[in-house]
Amino acid sequence: MRKYLYTYDSPNMTYRTSKIKDLIINVNKVEELDNSHKLTIDKLHNWFLGKTKKPNYIVLRCMRSRI
């Protein structure tokens, strides 16, 4: 099974974890986003697979690297 390190980097904080659900929960809690900008598992998964053409600014701050 492949392991990934998920990173969220913004001017306010830098958060790193190996669990995508932890990343989503903490980013949504700290950034206090409205419903249209909140991170979801589908948005991040499509972004990492290259299926999203115009992601929002929150998704653009997320990175995935293989461990």
PDB file of N, CA, C and O in Angstrom:
ATOM      1  N   MET A   1       0.836  -1.178   0.000  1.00  0.00           N
ATOM      2  CA  MET A   1       0.000   0.000   0.000  1.00  0.00           C
ATOM      3  C   MET A   1       0.886   1.248   0.000  1.00  0.00           C
ATOM      4  O   MET A   1       1.876   1.318   0.719  1.00  0.00           O
ATOM      5  N   ARG A   2       0.522   2.217  -0.784  1.00  0.00           N
ATOM      6  CA  ARG A   2       1.298   3.454  -0.861  1.00  0.00           C
ATOM      7  C   ARG A   2       0.948   4.379   0.298  1.00  0.00           C
ATOM      8  O   ARG A   2      -0.207   4.534   0.650  1.00  0.00           O
ATOM      9  N   LYS A   3       1.959   5.006   0.850  1.00  0.00           N
ATOM     10  CA  LYS A   3       1.767   5.985   1.927  1.00  0.00           C
ATOM     11  C   LYS A   3       2.113   7.355   1.383  1.00  0.00           C
ATOM     12  O   LYS A   3       3.078   7.509   0.637  1.00  0.00           O
ATOM     13  N   TYR A   4       1.324   8.342   1.763  1.00  0.00           N
ATOM     14  CA  TYR A   4       1.525   9.703   1.310  1.00  0.00           C
ATOM     15  C   TYR A   4       1.616  10.655   2.494  1.00  0.00           C
ATOM     16  O   TYR A   4       1.019  10.413   3.541  1.00  0.00           O
ATOM     17  N   LEU A   5       2.335  11.727   2.303  1.00  0.00           N
ATOM     18  CA  LEU A   5       2.386  12.820   3.256  1.00  0.00           C
ATOM     19  C   LEU A   5       1.611  13.978   2.652  1.00  0.00           C
ATOM     20  O   LEU A   5       1.949  14.467   1.573  1.00  0.00           O
ATOM     21  N   TYR A   6       0.541  14.372   3.313  1.00  0.00           N
ATOM     22  CA  TYR A   6      -0.299  15.469   2.848  1.00  0.00           C
ATOM     23  C   TYR A   6       0.116  16.737   3.577  1.00  0.00           C
ATOM     24  O   TYR A   6       0.257  16.738   4.794  1.00  0.00           O
ATOM     25  N   THR A   7       0.283  17.814   2.820  1.00  0.00           N
ATOM     26  CA  THR A   7       0.741  19.072   3.385  1.00  0.00           C
ATOM     27  C   THR A   7      -0.201  20.190   2.963  1.00  0.00           C
ATOM     28  O   THR A   7      -0.567  20.294   1.798  1.00  0.00           O
ATOM     29  N   TYR A   8      -0.563  21.018   3.930  1.00  0.00           N
ATOM     30  CA  TYR A   8      -1.327  22.230   3.659  1.00  0.00           C
ATOM     31  C   TYR A   8      -0.460  23.404   4.102  1.00  0.00           C
ATOM     32  O   TYR A   8      -0.057  23.478   5.260  1.00  0.00           O
ATOM     33  N   ASP A   9      -0.168  24.302   3.185  1.00  0.00           N
ATOM     34  CA  ASP A   9       0.731  25.418   3.474  1.00  0.00           C
ATOM     35  C   ASP A   9       0.027  26.720   3.148  1.00  0.00           C
ATOM     36  O   ASP A   9      -0.298  26.983   1.999  1.00  0.00           O
ATOM     37  N   SER A  10      -0.211  27.534   4.162  1.00  0.00           N
ATOM     38  CA  SER A  10      -0.838  28.843   3.977  1.00  0.00           C
ATOM     39  C   SER A  10      -0.054  29.863   4.792  1.00  0.00           C
ATOM     40  O   SER A  10       0.807  29.496   5.594  1.00  0.00           O
ATOM     41  N   PRO A  11      -0.343  31.146   4.620  1.00  0.00           N
ATOM     42  CA  PRO A  11       0.346  32.158   5.428  1.00  0.00           C
ATOM     43  C   PRO A  11       0.095  31.997   6.933  1.00  0.00           C
ATOM     44  O   PRO A  11       0.944  32.342   7.750  1.00  0.00           O
ATOM     45  N   ASN A  12      -1.046  31.438   7.304  1.00  0.00           N
ATOM     46  CA  ASN A  12      -1.389  31.296   8.718  1.00  0.00           C
ATOM     47  C   ASN A  12      -0.797  30.057   9.363  1.00  0.00           C
ATOM     48  O   ASN A  12      -0.478  30.063  10.549  1.00  0.00           O
ATOM     49  N   MET A  13      -0.676  28.975   8.598  1.00  0.00           N
ATOM     50  CA  MET A  13      -0.233  27.722   9.199  1.00  0.00           C
ATOM     51  C   MET A  13       0.345  26.780   8.153  1.00  0.00           C
ATOM     52  O   MET A  13       0.108  26.930   6.966  1.00  0.00           O
ATOM     53  N   THR A  14       1.114  25.822   8.646  1.00  0.00           N
ATOM     54  CA  THR A  14       1.584  24.711   7.832  1.00  0.00           C
ATOM     55  C   THR A  14       1.218  23.445   8.582  1.00  0.00           C
ATOM     56  O   THR A  14       1.570  23.279   9.745  1.00  0.00           O
ATOM     57  N   TYR A  15       0.490  22.564   7.919  1.00  0.00           N
ATOM     58  CA  TYR A  15       0.021  21.342   8.567  1.00  0.00           C
ATOM     59  C   TYR A  15       0.442  20.153   7.721  1.00  0.00           C
ATOM     60  O   TYR A  15       0.224  20.136   6.514  1.00  0.00           O
ATOM     61  N   ARG A  16       1.037  19.148   8.362  1.00  0.00           N
ATOM     62  CA  ARG A  16       1.478  17.937   7.677  1.00  0.00           C
ATOM     63  C   ARG A  16       0.909  16.727   8.389  1.00  0.00           C
ATOM     64  O   ARG A  16       0.975  16.644   9.617  1.00  0.00           O
ATOM     65  N   THR A  17       0.406  15.782   7.604  1.00  0.00           N
ATOM     66  CA  THR A  17      -0.129  14.549   8.165  1.00  0.00           C
ATOM     67  C   THR A  17      -0.098  13.461   7.107  1.00  0.00           C
ATOM     68  O   THR A  17       0.026  13.751   5.915  1.00  0.00           O
ATOM     69  N   SER A  18      -0.217  12.237   7.545  1.00  0.00           N
ATOM     70  CA  SER A  18      -0.278  11.123   6.604  1.00  0.00           C
ATOM     71  C   SER A  18      -1.720  10.658   6.398  1.00  0.00           C
ATOM     72  O   SER A  18      -1.963   9.750   5.614  1.00  0.00           O
ATOM     73  N   LYS A  19      -2.660  11.290   7.068  1.00  0.00           N
ATOM     74  CA  LYS A  19      -4.074  10.929   6.948  1.00  0.00           C
ATOM     75  C   LYS A  19      -4.841  12.081   6.312  1.00  0.00           C
ATOM     76  O   LYS A  19      -4.856  13.194   6.834  1.00  0.00           O
ATOM     77  N   ILE A  20      -5.487  11.804   5.200  1.00  0.00           N
ATOM     78  CA  ILE A  20      -6.172  12.854   4.451  1.00  0.00           C
ATOM     79  C   ILE A  20      -7.384  13.384   5.236  1.00  0.00           C
ATOM     80  O   ILE A  20      -7.705  14.568   5.152  1.00  0.00           O
ATOM     81  N   LYS A  21      -8.035  12.536   6.011  1.00  0.00           N
ATOM     82  CA  LYS A  21      -9.190  12.992   6.795  1.00  0.00           C
ATOM     83  C   LYS A  21      -8.781  13.985   7.875  1.00  0.00           C
ATOM     84  O   LYS A  21      -9.493  14.955   8.130  1.00  0.00           O
ATOM     85  N   ASP A  22      -7.638  13.766   8.503  1.00  0.00           N
ATOM     86  CA  ASP A  22      -7.135  14.716   9.496  1.00  0.00           C
ATOM     87  C   ASP A  22      -6.835  16.067   8.856  1.00  0.00           C
ATOM     88  O   ASP A  22      -7.113  17.115   9.440  1.00  0.00           O
ATOM     89  N   LEU A  23      -6.276  16.037   7.667  1.00  0.00           N
ATOM     90  CA  LEU A  23      -5.983  17.273   6.947  1.00  0.00           C
ATOM     91  C   LEU A  23      -7.262  18.052   6.674  1.00  0.00           C
ATOM     92  O   LEU A  23      -7.337  19.255   6.935  1.00  0.00           O
ATOM     93  N   ILE A  24      -8.281  17.383   6.180  1.00  0.00           N
ATOM     94  CA  ILE A  24      -9.545  18.033   5.846  1.00  0.00           C
ATOM     95  C   ILE A  24     -10.195  18.627   7.087  1.00  0.00           C
ATOM     96  O   ILE A  24     -10.628  19.782   7.083  1.00  0.00           O
ATOM     97  N   ILE A  25     -10.244  17.872   8.165  1.00  0.00           N
ATOM     98  CA  ILE A  25     -10.883  18.347   9.400  1.00  0.00           C
ATOM     99  C   ILE A  25     -10.164  19.566   9.956  1.00  0.00           C
ATOM    100  O   ILE A  25     -10.794  20.568  10.314  1.00  0.00           O
ATOM    101  N   ASN A  26      -8.842  19.519  10.033  1.00  0.00           N
ATOM    102  CA  ASN A  26      -8.084  20.622  10.626  1.00  0.00           C
ATOM    103  C   ASN A  26      -8.091  21.870   9.759  1.00  0.00           C
ATOM    104  O   ASN A  26      -8.186  22.983  10.276  1.00  0.00           O
ATOM    105  N   VAL A  27      -8.000  21.717   8.454  1.00  0.00           N
ATOM    106  CA  VAL A  27      -8.025  22.892   7.569  1.00  0.00           C
ATOM    107  C   VAL A  27      -9.388  23.560   7.631  1.00  0.00           C
ATOM    108  O   VAL A  27      -9.484  24.792   7.735  1.00  0.00           O
ATOM    109  N   ASN A  28     -10.457  22.797   7.581  1.00  0.00           N
ATOM    110  CA  ASN A  28     -11.796  23.384   7.650  1.00  0.00           C
ATOM    111  C   ASN A  28     -12.043  24.062   8.988  1.00  0.00           C
ATOM    112  O   ASN A  28     -12.718  25.087   9.055  1.00  0.00           O
ATOM    113  N   LYS A  29     -11.477  23.519  10.055  1.00  0.00           N
ATOM    114  CA  LYS A  29     -11.663  24.107  11.383  1.00  0.00           C
ATOM    115  C   LYS A  29     -10.876  25.410  11.528  1.00  0.00           C
ATOM    116  O   LYS A  29     -11.403  26.408  12.016  1.00  0.00           O
ATOM    117  N   VAL A  30      -9.635  25.429  11.082  1.00  0.00           N
ATOM    118  CA  VAL A  30      -8.768  26.592  11.284  1.00  0.00           C
ATOM    119  C   VAL A  30      -9.117  27.733  10.328  1.00  0.00           C
ATOM    120  O   VAL A  30      -9.155  28.895  10.722  1.00  0.00           O
ATOM    121  N   GLU A  31      -9.394  27.415   9.083  1.00  0.00           N
ATOM    122  CA  GLU A  31      -9.636  28.461   8.079  1.00  0.00           C
ATOM    123  C   GLU A  31     -11.034  29.065   8.147  1.00  0.00           C
ATOM    124  O   GLU A  31     -11.273  30.115   7.574  1.00  0.00           O
ATOM    125  N   GLU A  32     -11.981  28.410   8.804  1.00  0.00           N
ATOM    126  CA  GLU A  32     -13.358  28.916   8.947  1.00  0.00           C
ATOM    127  C   GLU A  32     -13.962  29.286   7.595  1.00  0.00           C
ATOM    128  O   GLU A  32     -14.327  30.442   7.334  1.00  0.00           O
ATOM    129  N   LEU A  33     -14.097  28.304   6.734  1.00  0.00           N
ATOM    130  CA  LEU A  33     -14.563  28.516   5.364  1.00  0.00           C
ATOM    131  C   LEU A  33     -16.072  28.361   5.267  1.00  0.00           C
ATOM    132  O   LEU A  33     -16.694  27.672   6.065  1.00  0.00           O
ATOM    133  N   ASP A  34     -16.654  28.993   4.242  1.00  0.00           N
ATOM    134  CA  ASP A  34     -18.063  28.756   3.972  1.00  0.00           C
ATOM    135  C   ASP A  34     -18.202  27.435   3.218  1.00  0.00           C
ATOM    136  O   ASP A  34     -17.218  26.810   2.831  1.00  0.00           O
ATOM    137  N   ASN A  35     -19.430  26.990   3.009  1.00  0.00           N
ATOM    138  CA  ASN A  35     -19.658  25.652   2.455  1.00  0.00           C
ATOM    139  C   ASN A  35     -19.084  25.453   1.054  1.00  0.00           C
ATOM    140  O   ASN A  35     -18.662  24.355   0.718  1.00  0.00           O
ATOM    141  N   SER A  36     -19.051  26.472   0.227  1.00  0.00           N
ATOM    142  CA  SER A  36     -18.559  26.291  -1.141  1.00  0.00           C
ATOM    143  C   SER A  36     -17.040  26.147  -1.209  1.00  0.00           C
ATOM    144  O   SER A  36     -16.518  25.575  -2.165  1.00  0.00           O
ATOM    145  N   HIS A  37     -16.317  26.623  -0.214  1.00  0.00           N
ATOM    146  CA  HIS A  37     -14.855  26.559  -0.227  1.00  0.00           C
ATOM    147  C   HIS A  37     -14.278  25.475   0.682  1.00  0.00           C
ATOM    148  O   HIS A  37     -13.073  25.268   0.690  1.00  0.00           O
ATOM    149  N   LYS A  38     -15.110  24.787   1.439  1.00  0.00           N
ATOM    150  CA  LYS A  38     -14.599  23.766   2.350  1.00  0.00           C
ATOM    151  C   LYS A  38     -13.962  22.624   1.582  1.00  0.00           C
ATOM    152  O   LYS A  38     -14.395  22.259   0.500  1.00  0.00           O
ATOM    153  N   LEU A  39     -12.925  22.060   2.182  1.00  0.00           N
ATOM    154  CA  LEU A  39     -12.265  20.902   1.591  1.00  0.00           C
ATOM    155  C   LEU A  39     -13.129  19.667   1.754  1.00  0.00           C
ATOM    156  O   LEU A  39     -13.764  19.477   2.785  1.00  0.00           O
ATOM    157  N   THR A  40     -13.145  18.841   0.733  1.00  0.00           N
ATOM    158  CA  THR A  40     -13.798  17.535   0.806  1.00  0.00           C
ATOM    159  C   THR A  40     -12.834  16.505   0.254  1.00  0.00           C
ATOM    160  O   THR A  40     -11.867  16.835  -0.432  1.00  0.00           O
ATOM    161  N   ILE A  41     -13.111  15.264   0.550  1.00  0.00           N
ATOM    162  CA  ILE A  41     -12.260  14.178   0.061  1.00  0.00           C
ATOM    163  C   ILE A  41     -12.305  14.116  -1.466  1.00  0.00           C
ATOM    164  O   ILE A  41     -11.299  13.836  -2.114  1.00  0.00           O
ATOM    165  N   ASP A  42     -13.461  14.418  -2.051  1.00  0.00           N
ATOM    166  CA  ASP A  42     -13.594  14.365  -3.515  1.00  0.00           C
ATOM    167  C   ASP A  42     -12.785  15.465  -4.198  1.00  0.00           C
ATOM    168  O   ASP A  42     -12.140  15.217  -5.213  1.00  0.00           O
ATOM    169  N   LYS A  43     -12.811  16.659  -3.639  1.00  0.00           N
ATOM    170  CA  LYS A  43     -12.038  17.765  -4.225  1.00  0.00           C
ATOM    171  C   LYS A  43     -10.542  17.471  -4.201  1.00  0.00           C
ATOM    172  O   LYS A  43      -9.840  17.685  -5.191  1.00  0.00           O
ATOM    173  N   LEU A  44     -10.064  16.978  -3.076  1.00  0.00           N
ATOM    174  CA  LEU A  44      -8.632  16.683  -2.969  1.00  0.00           C
ATOM    175  C   LEU A  44      -8.227  15.508  -3.841  1.00  0.00           C
ATOM    176  O   LEU A  44      -7.189  15.543  -4.497  1.00  0.00           O
ATOM    177  N   HIS A  45      -9.040  14.473  -3.868  1.00  0.00           N
ATOM    178  CA  HIS A  45      -8.717  13.304  -4.670  1.00  0.00           C
ATOM    179  C   HIS A  45      -8.645  13.668  -6.156  1.00  0.00           C
ATOM    180  O   HIS A  45      -7.707  13.278  -6.857  1.00  0.00           O
ATOM    181  N   ASN A  46      -9.613  14.427  -6.633  1.00  0.00           N
ATOM    182  CA  ASN A  46      -9.596  14.854  -8.034  1.00  0.00           C
ATOM    183  C   ASN A  46      -8.409  15.773  -8.327  1.00  0.00           C
ATOM    184  O   ASN A  46      -7.825  15.714  -9.409  1.00  0.00           O
ATOM    185  N   TRP A  47      -8.027  16.613  -7.386  1.00  0.00           N
ATOM    186  CA  TRP A  47      -6.883  17.504  -7.561  1.00  0.00           C
ATOM    187  C   TRP A  47      -5.590  16.707  -7.679  1.00  0.00           C
ATOM    188  O   TRP A  47      -4.760  16.963  -8.544  1.00  0.00           O
ATOM    189  N   PHE A  48      -5.416  15.714  -6.823  1.00  0.00           N
ATOM    190  CA  PHE A  48      -4.191  14.919  -6.854  1.00  0.00           C
ATOM    191  C   PHE A  48      -4.108  14.027  -8.089  1.00  0.00           C
ATOM    192  O   PHE A  48      -3.018  13.698  -8.540  1.00  0.00           O
ATOM    193  N   LEU A  49      -5.247  13.654  -8.654  1.00  0.00           N
ATOM    194  CA  LEU A  49      -5.247  12.850  -9.879  1.00  0.00           C
ATOM    195  C   LEU A  49      -5.159  13.699 -11.146  1.00  0.00           C
ATOM    196  O   LEU A  49      -5.035  13.170 -12.235  1.00  0.00           O
ATOM    197  N   GLY A  50      -5.245  15.007 -10.994  1.00  0.00           N
ATOM    198  CA  GLY A  50      -5.140  15.900 -12.142  1.00  0.00           C
ATOM    199  C   GLY A  50      -6.428  16.065 -12.925  1.00  0.00           C
ATOM    200  O   GLY A  50      -6.409  16.488 -14.077  1.00  0.00           O
ATOM    201  N   LYS A  51      -7.561  15.765 -12.309  1.00  0.00           N
ATOM    202  CA  LYS A  51      -8.843  15.865 -12.995  1.00  0.00           C
ATOM    203  C   LYS A  51      -9.486  17.245 -12.866  1.00  0.00           C
ATOM    204  O   LYS A  51     -10.416  17.548 -13.587  1.00  0.00           O
ATOM    205  N   THR A  52      -9.011  18.062 -11.955  1.00  0.00           N
ATOM    206  CA  THR A  52      -9.603  19.377 -11.705  1.00  0.00           C
ATOM    207  C   THR A  52      -8.872  20.429 -12.524  1.00  0.00           C
ATOM    208  O   THR A  52      -7.659  20.548 -12.440  1.00  0.00           O
ATOM    209  N   LYS A  53      -9.626  21.194 -13.299  1.00  0.00           N
ATOM    210  CA  LYS A  53      -9.006  22.224 -14.133  1.00  0.00           C
ATOM    211  C   LYS A  53      -8.903  23.568 -13.425  1.00  0.00           C
ATOM    212  O   LYS A  53      -7.929  24.289 -13.585  1.00  0.00           O
ATOM    213  N   LYS A  54      -9.919  23.933 -12.636  1.00  0.00           N
ATOM    214  CA  LYS A  54      -9.906  25.204 -11.915  1.00  0.00           C
ATOM    215  C   LYS A  54     -10.258  24.982 -10.446  1.00  0.00           C
ATOM    216  O   LYS A  54     -11.381  25.210 -10.026  1.00  0.00           O
ATOM    217  N   PRO A  55      -9.296  24.550  -9.638  1.00  0.00           N
ATOM    218  CA  PRO A  55      -9.587  24.364  -8.209  1.00  0.00           C
ATOM    219  C   PRO A  55      -9.614  25.701  -7.478  1.00  0.00           C
ATOM    220  O   PRO A  55      -9.066  26.694  -7.947  1.00  0.00           O
ATOM    221  N   ASN A  56     -10.244  25.718  -6.313  1.00  0.00           N
ATOM    222  CA  ASN A  56     -10.253  26.951  -5.528  1.00  0.00           C
ATOM    223  C   ASN A  56      -8.915  27.130  -4.819  1.00  0.00           C
ATOM    224  O   ASN A  56      -8.046  26.257  -4.838  1.00  0.00           O
ATOM    225  N   TYR A  57      -8.737  28.261  -4.177  1.00  0.00           N
ATOM    226  CA  TYR A  57      -7.442  28.610  -3.587  1.00  0.00           C
ATOM    227  C   TYR A  57      -7.070  27.703  -2.421  1.00  0.00           C
ATOM    228  O   TYR A  57      -5.889  27.501  -2.153  1.00  0.00           O
ATOM    229  N   ILE A  58      -8.028  27.127  -1.739  1.00  0.00           N
ATOM    230  CA  ILE A  58      -7.735  26.230  -0.632  1.00  0.00           C
ATOM    231  C   ILE A  58      -7.132  24.921  -1.148  1.00  0.00           C
ATOM    232  O   ILE A  58      -6.155  24.412  -0.609  1.00  0.00           O
ATOM    233  N   VAL A  59      -7.688  24.400  -2.212  1.00  0.00           N
ATOM    234  CA  VAL A  59      -7.181  23.147  -2.790  1.00  0.00           C
ATOM    235  C   VAL A  59      -5.784  23.351  -3.370  1.00  0.00           C
ATOM    236  O   VAL A  59      -4.936  22.470  -3.289  1.00  0.00           O
ATOM    237  N   LEU A  60      -5.523  24.517  -3.916  1.00  0.00           N
ATOM    238  CA  LEU A  60      -4.206  24.791  -4.496  1.00  0.00           C
ATOM    239  C   LEU A  60      -3.093  24.773  -3.445  1.00  0.00           C
ATOM    240  O   LEU A  60      -1.935  24.548  -3.777  1.00  0.00           O
ATOM    241  N   ARG A  61      -3.420  25.007  -2.193  1.00  0.00           N
ATOM    242  CA  ARG A  61      -2.419  25.019  -1.125  1.00  0.00           C
ATOM    243  C   ARG A  61      -2.069  23.622  -0.619  1.00  0.00           C
ATOM    244  O   ARG A  61      -1.155  23.460   0.171  1.00  0.00           O
ATOM    245  N   CYS A  62      -2.780  22.601  -1.088  1.00  0.00           N
ATOM    246  CA  CYS A  62      -2.551  21.229  -0.640  1.00  0.00           C
ATOM    247  C   CYS A  62      -1.564  20.529  -1.562  1.00  0.00           C
ATOM    248  O   CYS A  62      -1.625  20.676  -2.777  1.00  0.00           O
ATOM    249  N   MET A  63      -0.679  19.752  -0.955  1.00  0.00           N
ATOM    250  CA  MET A  63       0.301  18.982  -1.719  1.00  0.00           C
ATOM    251  C   MET A  63       0.330  17.551  -1.175  1.00  0.00           C
ATOM    252  O   MET A  63       0.003  17.308  -0.020  1.00  0.00           O
ATOM    253  N   ARG A  64       0.731  16.635  -2.047  1.00  0.00           N
ATOM    254  CA  ARG A  64       0.849  15.232  -1.648  1.00  0.00           C
ATOM    255  C   ARG A  64       2.212  14.735  -2.118  1.00  0.00           C
ATOM    256  O   ARG A  64       2.593  14.925  -3.262  1.00  0.00           O
ATOM    257  N   SER A  65       2.935  14.094  -1.234  1.00  0.00           N
ATOM    258  CA  SER A  65       4.213  13.491  -1.603  1.00  0.00           C
ATOM    259  C   SER A  65       4.254  12.068  -1.064  1.00  0.00           C
ATOM    260  O   SER A  65       3.719  11.781   0.004  1.00  0.00           O
ATOM    261  N   ARG A  66       4.883  11.211  -1.809  1.00  0.00           N
ATOM    262  CA  ARG A  66       4.952   9.809  -1.447  1.00  0.00           C
ATOM    263  C   ARG A  66       6.035   9.574  -0.402  1.00  0.00           C
ATOM    264  O   ARG A  66       7.136  10.100  -0.507  1.00  0.00           O
ATOM    265  N   ILE A  67       5.704   8.767   0.599  1.00  0.00           N
ATOM    266  CA  ILE A  67       6.664   8.449   1.659  1.00  0.00           C
ATOM    267  C   ILE A  67       7.417   7.191   1.276  1.00  0.00           C
ATOM    268  O   ILE A  67       6.862   6.229   0.863  1.00  0.00           O
TER     269      ILE A  67
END
